[in-house]
Coordinates of C-alpha atoms and ligand atoms in Angstrom, one line a residue:
X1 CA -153.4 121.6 253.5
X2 CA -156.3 122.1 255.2
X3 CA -158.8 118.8 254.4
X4 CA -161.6 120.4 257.5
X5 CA -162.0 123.3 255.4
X6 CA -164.7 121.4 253.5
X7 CA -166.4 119.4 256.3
X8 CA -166.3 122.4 258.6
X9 CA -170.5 123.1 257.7
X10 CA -173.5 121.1 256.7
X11 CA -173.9 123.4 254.2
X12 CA -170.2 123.2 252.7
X13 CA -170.6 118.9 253.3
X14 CA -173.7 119.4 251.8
X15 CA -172.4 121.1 248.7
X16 CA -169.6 118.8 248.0
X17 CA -170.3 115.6 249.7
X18 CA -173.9 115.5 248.9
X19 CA -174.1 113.1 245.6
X20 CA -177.1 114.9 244.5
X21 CA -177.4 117.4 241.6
X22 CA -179.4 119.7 243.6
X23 CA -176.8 119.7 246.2
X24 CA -173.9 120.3 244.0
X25 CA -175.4 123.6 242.4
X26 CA -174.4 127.1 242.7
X27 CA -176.0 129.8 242.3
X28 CA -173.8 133.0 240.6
X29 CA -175.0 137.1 241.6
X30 CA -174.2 140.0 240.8
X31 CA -173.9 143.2 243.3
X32 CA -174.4 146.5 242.5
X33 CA -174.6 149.8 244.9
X34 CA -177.6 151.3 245.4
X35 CA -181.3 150.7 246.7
X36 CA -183.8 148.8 245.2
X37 CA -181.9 148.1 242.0
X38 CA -183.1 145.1 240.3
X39 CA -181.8 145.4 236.6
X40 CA -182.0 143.3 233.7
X41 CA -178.9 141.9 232.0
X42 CA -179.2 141.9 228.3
X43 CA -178.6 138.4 226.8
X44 CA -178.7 137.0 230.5
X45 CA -182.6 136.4 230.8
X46 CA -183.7 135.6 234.5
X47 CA -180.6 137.1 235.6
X48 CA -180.2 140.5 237.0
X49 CA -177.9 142.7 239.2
X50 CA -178.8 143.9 242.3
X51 CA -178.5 146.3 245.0
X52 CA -177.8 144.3 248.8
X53 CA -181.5 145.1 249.5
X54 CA -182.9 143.3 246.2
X55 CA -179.8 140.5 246.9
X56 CA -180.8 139.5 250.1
X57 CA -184.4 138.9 249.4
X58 CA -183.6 136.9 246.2
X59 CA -181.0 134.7 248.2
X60 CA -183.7 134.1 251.2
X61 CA -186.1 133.2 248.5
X62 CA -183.3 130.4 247.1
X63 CA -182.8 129.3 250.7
X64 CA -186.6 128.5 250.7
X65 CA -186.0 125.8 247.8
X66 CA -183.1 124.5 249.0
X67 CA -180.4 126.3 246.9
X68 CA -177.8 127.0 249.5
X69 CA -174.5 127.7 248.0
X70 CA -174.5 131.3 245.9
X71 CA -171.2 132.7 244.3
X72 CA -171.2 136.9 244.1
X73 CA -169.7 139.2 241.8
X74 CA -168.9 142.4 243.1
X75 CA -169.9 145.3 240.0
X76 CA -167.9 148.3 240.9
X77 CA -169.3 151.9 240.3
X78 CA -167.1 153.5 237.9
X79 CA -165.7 156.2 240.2
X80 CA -164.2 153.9 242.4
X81 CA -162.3 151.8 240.0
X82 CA -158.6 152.5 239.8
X83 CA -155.1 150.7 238.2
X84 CA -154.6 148.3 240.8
X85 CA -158.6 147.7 242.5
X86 CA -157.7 149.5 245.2
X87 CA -161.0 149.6 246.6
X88 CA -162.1 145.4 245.9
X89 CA -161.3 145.0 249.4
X90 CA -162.8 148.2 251.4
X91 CA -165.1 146.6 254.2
X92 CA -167.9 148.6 252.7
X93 CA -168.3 147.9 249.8
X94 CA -171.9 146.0 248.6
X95 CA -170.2 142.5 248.3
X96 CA -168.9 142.7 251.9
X97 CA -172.1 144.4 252.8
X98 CA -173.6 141.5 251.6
X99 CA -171.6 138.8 252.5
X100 CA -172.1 139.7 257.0
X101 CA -175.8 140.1 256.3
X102 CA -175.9 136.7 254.4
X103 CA -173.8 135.2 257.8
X104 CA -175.7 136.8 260.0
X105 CA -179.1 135.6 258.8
X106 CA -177.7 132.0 257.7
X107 CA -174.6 131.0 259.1
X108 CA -173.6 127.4 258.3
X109 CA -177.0 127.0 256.7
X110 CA -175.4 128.8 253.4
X111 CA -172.4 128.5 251.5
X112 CA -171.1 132.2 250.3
X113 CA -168.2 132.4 247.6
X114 CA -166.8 135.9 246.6
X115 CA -165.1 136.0 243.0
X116 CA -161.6 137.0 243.6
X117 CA -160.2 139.3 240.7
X118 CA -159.1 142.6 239.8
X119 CA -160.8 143.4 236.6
X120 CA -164.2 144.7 238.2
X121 CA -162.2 146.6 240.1
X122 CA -159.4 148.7 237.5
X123 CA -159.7 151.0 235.3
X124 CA -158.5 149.2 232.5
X125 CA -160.2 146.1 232.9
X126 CA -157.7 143.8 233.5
X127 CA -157.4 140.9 236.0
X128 CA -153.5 142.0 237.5
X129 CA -151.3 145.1 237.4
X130 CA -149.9 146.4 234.4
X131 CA -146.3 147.1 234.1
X132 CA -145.4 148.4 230.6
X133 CA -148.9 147.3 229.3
X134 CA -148.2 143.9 230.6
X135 CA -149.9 141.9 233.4
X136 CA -147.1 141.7 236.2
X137 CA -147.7 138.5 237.5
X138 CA -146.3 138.8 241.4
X139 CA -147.7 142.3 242.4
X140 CA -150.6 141.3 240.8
X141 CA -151.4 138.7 243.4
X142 CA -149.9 140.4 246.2
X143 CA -153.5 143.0 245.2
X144 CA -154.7 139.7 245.0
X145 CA -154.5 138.4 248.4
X146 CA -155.1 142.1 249.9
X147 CA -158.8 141.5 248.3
X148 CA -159.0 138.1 249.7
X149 CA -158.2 138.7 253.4
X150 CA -161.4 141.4 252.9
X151 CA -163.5 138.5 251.7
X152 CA -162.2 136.2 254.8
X153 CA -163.0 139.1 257.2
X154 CA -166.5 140.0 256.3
X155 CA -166.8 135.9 256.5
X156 CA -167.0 134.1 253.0
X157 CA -166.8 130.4 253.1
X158 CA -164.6 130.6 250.1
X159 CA -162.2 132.8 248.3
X160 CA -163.3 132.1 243.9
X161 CA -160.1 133.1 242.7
X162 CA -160.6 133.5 238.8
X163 CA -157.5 135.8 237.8
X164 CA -155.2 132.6 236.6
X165 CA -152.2 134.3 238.0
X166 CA -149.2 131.9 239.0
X167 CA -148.4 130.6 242.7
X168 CA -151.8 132.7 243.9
X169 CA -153.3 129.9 245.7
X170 CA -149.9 129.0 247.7
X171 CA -149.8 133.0 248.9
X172 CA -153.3 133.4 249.6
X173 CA -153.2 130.0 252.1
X174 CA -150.2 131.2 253.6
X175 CA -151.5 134.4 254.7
X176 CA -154.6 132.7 255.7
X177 CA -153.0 130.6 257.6
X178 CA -150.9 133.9 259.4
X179 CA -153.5 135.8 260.2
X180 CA -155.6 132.8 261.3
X181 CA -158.5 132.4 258.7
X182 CA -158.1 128.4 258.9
X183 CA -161.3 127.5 257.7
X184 CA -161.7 130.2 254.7
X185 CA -161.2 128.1 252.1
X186 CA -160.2 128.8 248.5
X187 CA -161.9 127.8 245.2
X188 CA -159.2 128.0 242.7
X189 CA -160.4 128.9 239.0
X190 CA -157.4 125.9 237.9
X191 CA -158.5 125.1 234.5
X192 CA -159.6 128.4 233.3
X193 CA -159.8 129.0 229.3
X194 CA -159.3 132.7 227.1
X195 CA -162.7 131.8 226.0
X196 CA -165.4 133.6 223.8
X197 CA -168.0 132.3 226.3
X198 CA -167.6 135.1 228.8
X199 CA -169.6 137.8 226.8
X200 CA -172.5 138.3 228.8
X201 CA -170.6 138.4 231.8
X202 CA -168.2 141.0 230.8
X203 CA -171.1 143.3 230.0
X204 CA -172.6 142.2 233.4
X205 CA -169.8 142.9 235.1
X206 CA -168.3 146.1 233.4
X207 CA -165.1 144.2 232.9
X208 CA -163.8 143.8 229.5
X209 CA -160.4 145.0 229.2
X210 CA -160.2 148.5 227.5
X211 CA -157.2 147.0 225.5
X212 CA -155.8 143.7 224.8
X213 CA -157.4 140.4 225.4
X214 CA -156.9 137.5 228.3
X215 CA -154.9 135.1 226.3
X216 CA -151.6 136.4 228.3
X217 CA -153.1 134.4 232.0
X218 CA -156.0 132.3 230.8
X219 CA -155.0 129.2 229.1
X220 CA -154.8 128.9 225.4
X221 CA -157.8 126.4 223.8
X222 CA -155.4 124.6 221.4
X223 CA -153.4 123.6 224.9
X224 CA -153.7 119.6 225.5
X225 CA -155.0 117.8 228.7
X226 CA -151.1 117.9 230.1
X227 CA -151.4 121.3 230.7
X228 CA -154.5 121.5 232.5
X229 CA -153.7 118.3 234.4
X230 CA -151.1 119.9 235.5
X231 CA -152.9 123.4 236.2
X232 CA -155.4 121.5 238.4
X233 CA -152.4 119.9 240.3
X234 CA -150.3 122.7 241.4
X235 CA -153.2 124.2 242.8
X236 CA -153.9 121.1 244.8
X237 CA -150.9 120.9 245.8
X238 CA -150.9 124.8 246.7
X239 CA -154.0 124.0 249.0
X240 CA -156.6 124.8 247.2
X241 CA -160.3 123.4 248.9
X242 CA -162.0 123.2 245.1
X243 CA -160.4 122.9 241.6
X244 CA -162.6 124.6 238.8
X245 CA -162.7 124.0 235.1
X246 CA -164.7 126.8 232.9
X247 CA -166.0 127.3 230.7
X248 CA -168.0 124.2 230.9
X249 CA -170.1 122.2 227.7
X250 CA -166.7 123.1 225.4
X251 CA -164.5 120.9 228.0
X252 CA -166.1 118.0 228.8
X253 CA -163.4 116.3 227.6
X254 CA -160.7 118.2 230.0
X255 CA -163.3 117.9 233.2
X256 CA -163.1 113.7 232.7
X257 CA -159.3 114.1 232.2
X258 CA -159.1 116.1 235.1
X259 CA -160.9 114.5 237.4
X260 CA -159.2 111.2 236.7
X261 CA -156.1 112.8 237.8
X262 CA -156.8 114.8 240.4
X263 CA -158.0 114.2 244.4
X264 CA -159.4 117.6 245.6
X265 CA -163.4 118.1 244.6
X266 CA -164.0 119.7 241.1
X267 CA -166.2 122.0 239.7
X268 CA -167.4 123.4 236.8
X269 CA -168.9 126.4 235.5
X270 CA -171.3 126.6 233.1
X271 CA -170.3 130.0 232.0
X272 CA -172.7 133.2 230.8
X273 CA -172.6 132.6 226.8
X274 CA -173.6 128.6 227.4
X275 CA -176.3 130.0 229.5
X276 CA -177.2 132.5 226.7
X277 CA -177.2 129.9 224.2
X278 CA -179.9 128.2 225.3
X279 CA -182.0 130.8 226.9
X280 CA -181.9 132.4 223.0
X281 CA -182.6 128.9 221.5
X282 CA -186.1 128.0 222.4
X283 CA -188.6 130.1 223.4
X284 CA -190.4 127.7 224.9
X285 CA -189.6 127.2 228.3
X286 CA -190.1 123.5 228.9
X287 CA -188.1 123.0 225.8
X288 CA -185.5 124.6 227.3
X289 CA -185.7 122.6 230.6
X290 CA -184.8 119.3 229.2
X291 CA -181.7 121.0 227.9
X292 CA -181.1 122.4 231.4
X293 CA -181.4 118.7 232.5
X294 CA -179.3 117.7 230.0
X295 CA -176.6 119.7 230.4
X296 CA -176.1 119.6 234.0
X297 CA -176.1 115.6 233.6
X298 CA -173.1 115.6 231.0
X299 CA -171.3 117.7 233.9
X300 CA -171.7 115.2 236.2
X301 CA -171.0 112.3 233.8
X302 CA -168.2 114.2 232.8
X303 CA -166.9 114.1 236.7
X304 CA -167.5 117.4 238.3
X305 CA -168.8 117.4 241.8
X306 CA -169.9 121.0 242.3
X307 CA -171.5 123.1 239.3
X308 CA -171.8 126.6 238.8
X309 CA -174.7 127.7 237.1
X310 CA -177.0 130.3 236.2
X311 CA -179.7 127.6 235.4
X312 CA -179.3 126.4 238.9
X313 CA -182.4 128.4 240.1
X314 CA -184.8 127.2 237.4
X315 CA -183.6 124.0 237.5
X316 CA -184.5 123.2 241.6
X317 CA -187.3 125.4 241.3
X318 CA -188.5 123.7 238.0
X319 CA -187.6 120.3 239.6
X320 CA -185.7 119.7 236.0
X321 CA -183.0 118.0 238.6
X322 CA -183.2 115.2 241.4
Ligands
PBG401 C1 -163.4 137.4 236.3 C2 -164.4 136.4 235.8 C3 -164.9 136.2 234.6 C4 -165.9 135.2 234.7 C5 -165.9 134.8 236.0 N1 -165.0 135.5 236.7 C6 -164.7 136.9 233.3 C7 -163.4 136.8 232.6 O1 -162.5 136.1 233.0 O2 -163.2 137.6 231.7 C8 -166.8 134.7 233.6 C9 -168.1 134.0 234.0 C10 -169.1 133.9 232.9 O3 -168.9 134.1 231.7 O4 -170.2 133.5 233.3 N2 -162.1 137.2 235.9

């Protein structure tokens, strides 16, 4: 247990520790390769992928308003994806391109997380290695942590891992810890629910699976708050720096529960189809700001202390949040 990891920069004290809702935002991205790409998600308004280029100058814009803590998503080209991600955790690809520019220029100032999965990355879209047809769950995080040493190298603040593998976050501190990353610190997707909220991000992303579903790693909906009490537990007990609950508006419930029970910060995130759903409900933006307000206030109520949104630039930019 490493309890520096999340004092070790203003920005990271800043993030957690702040007790403001503009502090506790953060901002989601999605990389692509390429030059001056800037495209338009369908049923994702506002938000778009982008080549490092296009990234950079959107994040320096955010760092202008104040919103210093952005999580990115790699989006693989096609040609490089493969059965077990192989190349997630080449040096050169756009995320870890972007990630030592993002340093460079910033440093402590920001607060970088990298998503931690394999289904951008394989060919059949899912999040571990298949054996049989089946998600193997130990060789799938040994890719796992091979992915998340690349992360720590090119200089993230903090591994996102979102693949709901078992004993991940034990491994990946371990080898941390062995090769010396001992302020890299992990954001464990604990609480993390085979949900029909991820739409939009799938398509963002390029990462439904090509067969099957989720429901054989991400936790079952009809599951009671024992089971993701205890979810949020091992991993805290496994080291992990954040706990995350997602989707978010459909747990509420689980997110008070949890954080009642736990120690270690918690975060939510306020998943792509929650943020379609009210992008598509009102055409009329200031309508739609109160719900932003809202909705990020029932978060906190609720007892997170970091949220991940893709509202979060409208909503310090809009001031819809103090
Ligand atoms: C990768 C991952 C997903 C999301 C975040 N990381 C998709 C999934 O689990 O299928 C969803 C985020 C969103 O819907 O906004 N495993």
């Amino acid at each position: 247990m490493r309890l520096r990891i999340n004092r070790f920069t203003s920005a990271r004290r800043n993030l957690i520790f702040g007790n403001t809702m503009k502090s506790s935002l953060v901002q989601p991205h999605f990389v692509v390769s390429g030059e001056n790409v800037d495209l338009q998600i369908s049923g994702m308004p506002g938000i778009n992928r982008q080549s490092v280029d296009v990234l950079i100058k959107t994040i320096g814009k955010d760092m202008k308003i104040g919103l210093r803590s952005h999580m990115l998503f790699l989006v693989m080209d096609d040609y490089h994806r493969d059965s077990n991600a192989s190349h997630a955790s080449d040096p050169n690809t756009p995320l870890h391109i972007a990630v030592r520019l993002l340093k460079e220029e910033y440093g402590d100032e920001i607060v970088i997380m990298t998503d931690v999965c394999l289904c951008t990355g394989t060919d059949h879209g899912h999040c571990g290695v298949l054996v049989d047809n089946k998600i193997e769950n130990d060789q799938s995080v040994n890719e796992l942590i091979r992915i998340a040493i690349s992360h720590a190298e090119a200089g993230v603040d903090y591994v996102a891992a979102s693949d709901m593998m078992d004993g991940r976050v034990k491994a990946m501190r371990e080898k941390f810890e062995e090769l010396g990353f001992h302020s890299t610190g992990i954001l464990s997707y604990s609480v993390k629910y085979a949900s029909s909220f991820y739409g939009p991000f799938r398509e963002a992303a390029e990462s439904s699976p090509k067969f099957g579903d989720r429901r054989s790693h991400q936790m079952d909906f009809r599951s009671g708050y024992d089971e993701a009490i205890m979810e949020a537990k091992i991993d805290q007990e496994e080291g992990a720096d954040i706990l995350m609950i997602k989707p978010g508006l459909p747990y509420l419930d689980v997110i008070r529960k949890v954080s009642d029970e736990v120690t270690r910060p918690l975060a939510v995130y306020n998943v792509s189809g929650e943020y379609a759903m009210v992008m598509n409900s009102n055409p009329n933006p200031d309508e739609r700001g109160k719900m932003i307000t809202e909705i990020l206030q029932s978060f906190t109520r609720a007892g997170a202390d970091v949220i991940v949104t893709y509202h979060a630039r409208e909503a310090i930019q809009k001031e819809l949040i103090e």
